[in-house]
Short mmCIF file of C-alpha atoms in Angstrom, two decimals:
data_model
loop_
_atom_site.label_atom_id
_atom_site.label_comp_id
_atom_site.label_asym_id
_atom_site.label_seq_id
_atom_site.Cartn_x
_atom_site.Cartn_y
_atom_site.Cartn_z
CA MET A 1457 90.26 -126.60 28.50
CA VAL A 1458 91.40 -125.44 25.06
CA THR A 1459 88.78 -123.89 22.79
CA PRO A 1460 88.78 -125.43 19.27
CA ALA A 1461 90.32 -123.16 16.66
CA GLY A 1462 87.90 -120.60 15.29
CA LEU A 1463 85.20 -121.12 17.95
CA LEU A 1464 84.42 -119.15 21.09
CA GLY A 1465 84.66 -120.63 24.57
CA PRO A 1466 83.68 -119.17 27.97
CA ALA A 1467 86.86 -117.09 28.25
CA GLU A 1468 86.42 -115.52 24.80
CA ILE A 1469 82.73 -114.81 25.42
CA ARG A 1470 83.41 -113.07 28.71
CA ALA A 1471 86.32 -111.11 27.24
CA LEU A 1472 84.17 -109.87 24.38
CA ALA A 1473 81.34 -108.94 26.73
CA ALA A 1474 83.76 -107.04 28.96
CA GLU A 1475 85.30 -105.23 25.99
CA LEU A 1476 81.89 -104.10 24.78
CA ALA A 1477 80.51 -103.49 28.28
CA VAL A 1478 77.68 -105.82 27.30
CA ARG A 1479 75.27 -106.82 30.02
CA PRO A 1480 72.89 -109.41 28.59
CA THR A 1481 69.34 -108.09 28.74
CA LYS A 1482 66.17 -110.05 29.39
CA LYS A 1483 64.31 -107.65 27.09
CA LEU A 1484 66.35 -108.78 24.07
CA GLY A 1485 66.45 -112.38 25.26
CA GLN A 1486 70.25 -112.40 25.31
CA ASN A 1487 71.74 -115.68 26.52
CA PHE A 1488 75.03 -116.34 24.75
CA VAL A 1489 76.18 -119.89 23.90
CA HIS A 1490 79.73 -120.42 25.17
CA ASP A 1491 80.15 -124.15 24.54
CA PRO A 1492 81.87 -125.08 21.24
CA ASN A 1493 80.50 -128.64 21.35
CA THR A 1494 76.94 -127.27 21.41
CA VAL A 1495 77.75 -125.01 18.46
CA ARG A 1496 79.11 -127.94 16.46
CA ARG A 1497 76.04 -130.02 17.35
CA ILE A 1498 73.68 -127.28 16.12
CA VAL A 1499 75.60 -126.90 12.87
CA ASP A 1500 75.61 -130.67 12.31
CA LEU A 1501 71.87 -130.99 12.97
CA ALA A 1502 71.19 -128.04 10.66
CA GLY A 1503 72.99 -129.88 7.87
CA VAL A 1504 74.35 -126.71 6.29
CA GLY A 1505 77.51 -126.45 4.26
CA ALA A 1506 79.06 -125.01 1.14
CA GLY A 1507 76.46 -123.45 -1.12
CA ASP A 1508 74.04 -122.65 1.70
CA VAL A 1509 73.15 -119.09 2.60
CA VAL A 1510 72.21 -119.18 6.26
CA LEU A 1511 70.07 -116.55 7.89
CA GLU A 1512 71.11 -116.22 11.52
CA VAL A 1513 68.89 -114.12 13.78
CA GLY A 1514 70.47 -112.72 16.93
CA PRO A 1515 74.10 -113.80 16.40
CA GLY A 1516 75.10 -112.02 19.60
CA LEU A 1517 78.84 -112.33 20.21
CA GLY A 1518 79.32 -114.71 17.27
CA SER A 1519 79.53 -118.24 18.71
CA LEU A 1520 77.15 -119.87 16.24
CA THR A 1521 78.18 -117.54 13.40
CA LEU A 1522 81.72 -118.90 13.52
CA GLY A 1523 80.44 -122.48 13.53
CA LEU A 1524 78.25 -121.90 10.49
CA LEU A 1525 81.07 -120.24 8.57
CA ALA A 1526 83.42 -123.08 9.47
CA ALA A 1527 80.94 -125.51 7.89
CA GLY A 1528 81.31 -123.70 4.58
CA ALA A 1529 78.07 -121.71 4.58
CA SER A 1530 77.63 -118.03 3.89
CA VAL A 1531 75.93 -116.22 6.77
CA SER A 1532 73.51 -113.30 6.71
CA ALA A 1533 73.39 -112.24 10.37
CA VAL A 1534 70.51 -110.07 11.57
CA GLU A 1535 71.28 -108.37 14.88
CA ILE A 1536 69.05 -105.80 16.59
CA ASP A 1537 71.72 -104.68 19.09
CA PRO A 1538 73.88 -102.09 17.27
CA VAL A 1539 76.91 -102.69 19.52
CA LEU A 1540 76.90 -106.42 18.80
CA ALA A 1541 76.19 -105.90 15.10
CA THR A 1542 79.16 -103.55 14.78
CA ARG A 1543 81.56 -105.91 16.58
CA LEU A 1544 80.61 -109.17 14.81
CA PRO A 1545 82.64 -108.69 11.56
CA ALA A 1546 85.77 -107.93 13.59
CA THR A 1547 85.23 -111.02 15.74
CA VAL A 1548 85.03 -113.20 12.63
CA ARG A 1549 88.14 -111.58 11.14
CA GLU A 1550 90.04 -112.25 14.39
CA HIS A 1551 88.99 -115.90 14.81
CA ALA A 1552 88.42 -117.05 11.22
CA PRO A 1553 89.95 -114.56 8.77
CA ALA A 1554 89.82 -116.99 5.85
CA VAL A 1555 86.00 -117.06 5.88
CA ALA A 1556 85.25 -113.46 6.87
CA ASP A 1557 84.17 -112.60 3.34
CA ARG A 1558 81.22 -115.00 3.67
CA LEU A 1559 79.61 -112.93 6.44
CA ALA A 1560 77.10 -110.12 5.91
CA VAL A 1561 75.70 -108.32 8.95
CA TYR A 1562 72.35 -106.53 9.00
CA PRO A 1563 71.66 -104.27 11.99
CA ALA A 1564 67.90 -104.77 12.03
CA ASP A 1565 64.86 -106.14 13.82
CA ALA A 1566 64.10 -109.59 12.38
CA LEU A 1567 60.38 -108.95 12.82
CA ARG A 1568 60.67 -106.09 10.32
CA LEU A 1569 63.06 -107.75 7.92
CA ARG A 1570 62.07 -107.82 4.26
CA ALA A 1571 63.45 -109.95 1.44
CA ALA A 1572 64.66 -106.79 -0.31
CA ASP A 1573 66.87 -105.97 2.71
CA LEU A 1574 69.11 -108.98 2.07
CA ALA A 1575 71.83 -109.16 -0.56
CA GLU A 1576 71.40 -112.93 -0.93
CA ARG A 1577 68.38 -115.20 -0.72
CA PRO A 1578 68.80 -117.40 2.37
CA THR A 1579 68.23 -121.14 2.04
CA ALA A 1580 68.24 -121.97 5.75
CA LEU A 1581 67.43 -120.32 9.06
CA VAL A 1582 69.71 -121.33 11.93
CA ALA A 1583 69.43 -119.34 15.12
CA ASN A 1584 69.39 -119.16 18.89
CA LEU A 1585 66.17 -117.16 19.06
CA PRO A 1586 65.08 -114.78 21.82
CA TYR A 1587 62.46 -116.75 23.71
CA ASN A 1588 59.88 -113.97 23.88
CA VAL A 1589 59.63 -113.51 20.09
CA ALA A 1590 60.66 -116.92 18.73
CA VAL A 1591 57.36 -117.94 17.13
CA PRO A 1592 56.53 -114.52 15.60
CA VAL A 1593 60.05 -114.31 14.15
CA VAL A 1594 59.89 -117.77 12.55
CA LEU A 1595 56.42 -117.20 11.10
CA HIS A 1596 57.38 -113.77 9.75
CA LEU A 1597 60.55 -115.06 8.09
CA LEU A 1598 58.82 -118.06 6.50
CA ALA A 1599 56.19 -115.74 5.05
CA GLU A 1600 58.65 -113.11 3.89
CA LEU A 1601 61.41 -115.40 2.60
CA PRO A 1602 60.08 -118.23 0.42
CA SER A 1603 63.69 -119.19 -0.37
CA LEU A 1604 64.02 -120.61 3.17
CA GLU A 1605 63.85 -124.37 2.64
CA ARG A 1606 64.66 -125.46 6.18
CA ALA A 1607 65.44 -124.25 9.66
CA LEU A 1608 66.96 -125.26 12.95
CA VAL A 1609 66.16 -122.96 15.84
CA MET A 1610 66.92 -123.05 19.53
CA VAL A 1611 63.96 -121.97 21.64
CA GLN A 1612 62.49 -122.44 25.09
CA THR A 1613 61.40 -126.06 25.58
CA GLU A 1614 57.75 -125.10 26.06
CA VAL A 1615 57.86 -123.15 22.81
CA ALA A 1616 59.49 -126.09 21.04
CA ASP A 1617 56.69 -128.35 22.25
CA ARG A 1618 54.06 -125.98 20.85
CA MET A 1619 55.84 -125.56 17.54
CA ALA A 1620 56.12 -129.32 16.95
CA ALA A 1621 52.80 -130.45 18.48
CA GLY A 1622 50.21 -132.38 16.49
CA PRO A 1623 46.39 -132.35 16.69
CA GLY A 1624 45.00 -133.65 19.97
CA SER A 1625 48.08 -132.74 21.99
CA ARG A 1626 47.62 -130.46 24.99
CA THR A 1627 50.36 -128.21 23.59
CA TYR A 1628 48.79 -128.00 20.12
CA GLY A 1629 47.66 -124.48 19.39
CA VAL A 1630 47.90 -121.48 17.09
CA PRO A 1631 51.71 -121.69 16.64
CA SER A 1632 51.45 -125.40 15.79
CA VAL A 1633 48.84 -124.88 13.07
CA LYS A 1634 50.41 -121.78 11.55
CA LEU A 1635 53.84 -123.38 11.37
CA ALA A 1636 52.27 -126.47 9.80
CA TRP A 1637 50.96 -124.21 7.02
CA TYR A 1638 54.57 -123.81 5.87
CA GLY A 1639 55.89 -127.28 6.58
CA ARG A 1640 56.88 -129.86 9.17
CA ALA A 1641 58.45 -129.06 12.53
CA ARG A 1642 60.14 -131.60 14.83
CA LYS A 1643 61.68 -131.24 18.26
CA VAL A 1644 65.08 -132.86 17.79
CA ALA A 1645 67.20 -132.29 20.89
CA ALA A 1646 67.35 -130.76 24.35
CA VAL A 1647 69.98 -128.15 25.20
CA PRO A 1648 71.32 -127.91 28.78
CA ARG A 1649 71.20 -124.60 30.59
CA SER A 1650 74.91 -124.79 31.39
CA VAL A 1651 75.97 -123.99 27.80
CA PHE A 1652 74.64 -120.41 28.10
CA TRP A 1653 75.93 -117.24 29.69
CA PRO A 1654 74.15 -116.03 31.66
CA VAL A 1655 72.48 -119.31 32.63
CA PRO A 1656 68.75 -118.99 31.77
CA ASN A 1657 66.04 -120.02 34.21
CA VAL A 1658 64.28 -122.07 31.51
CA ASP A 1659 65.16 -125.19 29.53
CA SER A 1660 65.91 -125.02 25.82
CA ALA A 1661 65.44 -127.31 22.84
CA LEU A 1662 66.22 -127.47 19.14
CA VAL A 1663 63.41 -127.52 16.60
CA SER A 1664 64.01 -128.66 13.03
CA PHE A 1665 61.79 -127.45 10.21
CA SER A 1666 61.44 -128.41 6.54
CA ARG A 1667 59.26 -126.43 4.16
CA GLN A 1668 56.34 -128.45 2.79
CA PRO A 1669 53.61 -125.92 1.92
CA VAL A 1670 49.96 -126.88 2.26
CA GLU A 1671 48.01 -126.84 -1.00
CA SER A 1672 45.33 -124.19 -0.74
CA THR A 1673 43.25 -121.97 -2.97
CA VAL A 1674 42.58 -119.74 0.06
CA ASP A 1675 44.92 -116.93 1.12
CA ARG A 1676 47.08 -117.49 4.17
CA GLU A 1677 45.58 -114.50 5.98
CA VAL A 1678 42.09 -115.99 5.69
CA VAL A 1679 43.19 -119.34 7.09
CA PHE A 1680 45.19 -117.74 9.90
CA ALA A 1681 42.22 -115.57 10.93
CA LEU A 1682 40.15 -118.75 11.11
CA VAL A 1683 42.77 -120.47 13.25
CA ASP A 1684 42.93 -117.50 15.62
CA ALA A 1685 39.15 -117.60 16.03
CA ALA A 1686 39.08 -121.36 16.64
CA PHE A 1687 41.64 -121.20 19.44
CA ALA A 1688 40.40 -117.98 21.05
CA GLN A 1689 37.80 -120.06 22.90
CA ARG A 1690 39.40 -123.50 23.17
CA ARG A 1691 36.74 -124.98 25.45
CA LYS A 1692 33.93 -124.28 23.04
CA THR A 1693 32.88 -126.44 20.12
CA LEU A 1694 33.88 -125.11 16.72
CA ARG A 1695 30.28 -124.20 15.95
CA ALA A 1696 30.27 -121.82 18.92
CA ALA A 1697 33.90 -120.69 18.69
CA LEU A 1698 33.57 -119.71 15.03
CA ALA A 1699 30.22 -117.91 15.38
CA GLY A 1700 31.86 -114.48 15.34
CA TRP A 1701 34.14 -115.37 12.46
CA ALA A 1702 31.29 -116.84 10.38
CA GLY A 1703 28.72 -114.20 11.27
CA SER A 1704 26.49 -116.46 13.37
CA ALA A 1705 26.47 -119.84 15.05
CA GLU A 1706 24.01 -121.06 12.43
CA ARG A 1707 26.26 -120.14 9.52
CA SER A 1708 29.26 -121.52 11.40
CA GLY A 1709 27.52 -124.88 11.58
CA GLN A 1710 26.67 -124.74 7.89
CA VAL A 1711 30.26 -123.94 6.91
CA LEU A 1712 31.63 -126.75 9.06
CA ALA A 1713 29.14 -129.22 7.61
CA ALA A 1714 30.08 -128.17 4.07
CA ALA A 1715 33.74 -128.76 4.96
CA GLY A 1716 32.98 -132.21 6.32
CA VAL A 1717 33.87 -131.23 9.90
CA ASP A 1718 31.70 -132.19 12.87
CA PRO A 1719 30.44 -128.89 14.42
CA ARG A 1720 30.94 -130.42 17.87
CA THR A 1721 34.69 -130.75 17.24
CA ARG A 1722 37.11 -128.45 19.03
CA GLY A 1723 39.89 -126.50 17.37
CA GLU A 1724 42.75 -128.53 18.81
CA GLN A 1725 41.52 -131.64 17.03
CA LEU A 1726 41.96 -130.28 13.49
CA THR A 1727 44.93 -130.33 11.15
CA VAL A 1728 45.96 -127.35 9.04
CA ALA A 1729 44.39 -129.09 6.03
CA ASP A 1730 41.07 -129.18 7.93
CA TYR A 1731 41.28 -125.44 8.49
CA VAL A 1732 41.98 -124.90 4.80
CA ARG A 1733 38.83 -126.88 3.93
CA ILE A 1734 36.75 -124.82 6.35
CA ALA A 1735 38.08 -121.54 4.96
CA ASP A 1736 37.39 -122.76 1.44
CA ALA A 1737 33.84 -123.83 2.36
CA ALA A 1738 33.16 -120.40 3.85
CA SER A 1739 33.53 -118.86 0.40
CA THR A 1740 30.65 -120.94 -0.96
CA VAL A 1741 28.17 -121.18 1.94
#
């Protein structure tokens, strides 16, 4: 099978790994995509092209990086592994020299990335995210980089379900509500295990996100603290679950009533807008 020009196939991935003596680590969540068709599918679903500045977290050996550059986008790649970060520019020069000038590599931890660290403001996040930190990374980047208008991330299927879940769903929880603060998430496609090296022992899926901020006069930190409290004791009614947050069960009930929320409701039944109303009511009760 011939690998399409400019993209990496299984042979190229294994050759690069051997050259760098890279042994994918579970700690860093390293599972490298070696299927060009999957790369093209991700790029197509992301809808990026000329004029877009794409933030790619964990580019690894460069499979997706090359696909994004081929689509016409500029890529700001954030890679925590110094060996991989050092090799990536050379890989792009070897496989796609004409677009190498549109790549900037940042050897950094995405969870500590700040807007001031980047030379350009990214418009989109497209990434194959390490499963163990996927949600914290997405939430941190959305908070830190208001220029991000949309995202397409590959995550573990269970994580994708939680990110895209709506109120009342058994998978609806803290990640669902906090992501909804920034916009709308949708699970758009499954990704087979066979496209990765090494083959993971979990299923993967693609989640699409578009920024649609919730209108609120309350700070994000206040609302997020409320959400954390509501889901810390999922089996309890909100009146009981928010007693510590509100100062007492009695005040919790008063705040909920002022917000127009039944105190007998449970946290998984509320939308992010409901949580904003509760947080707002707490400032007046």
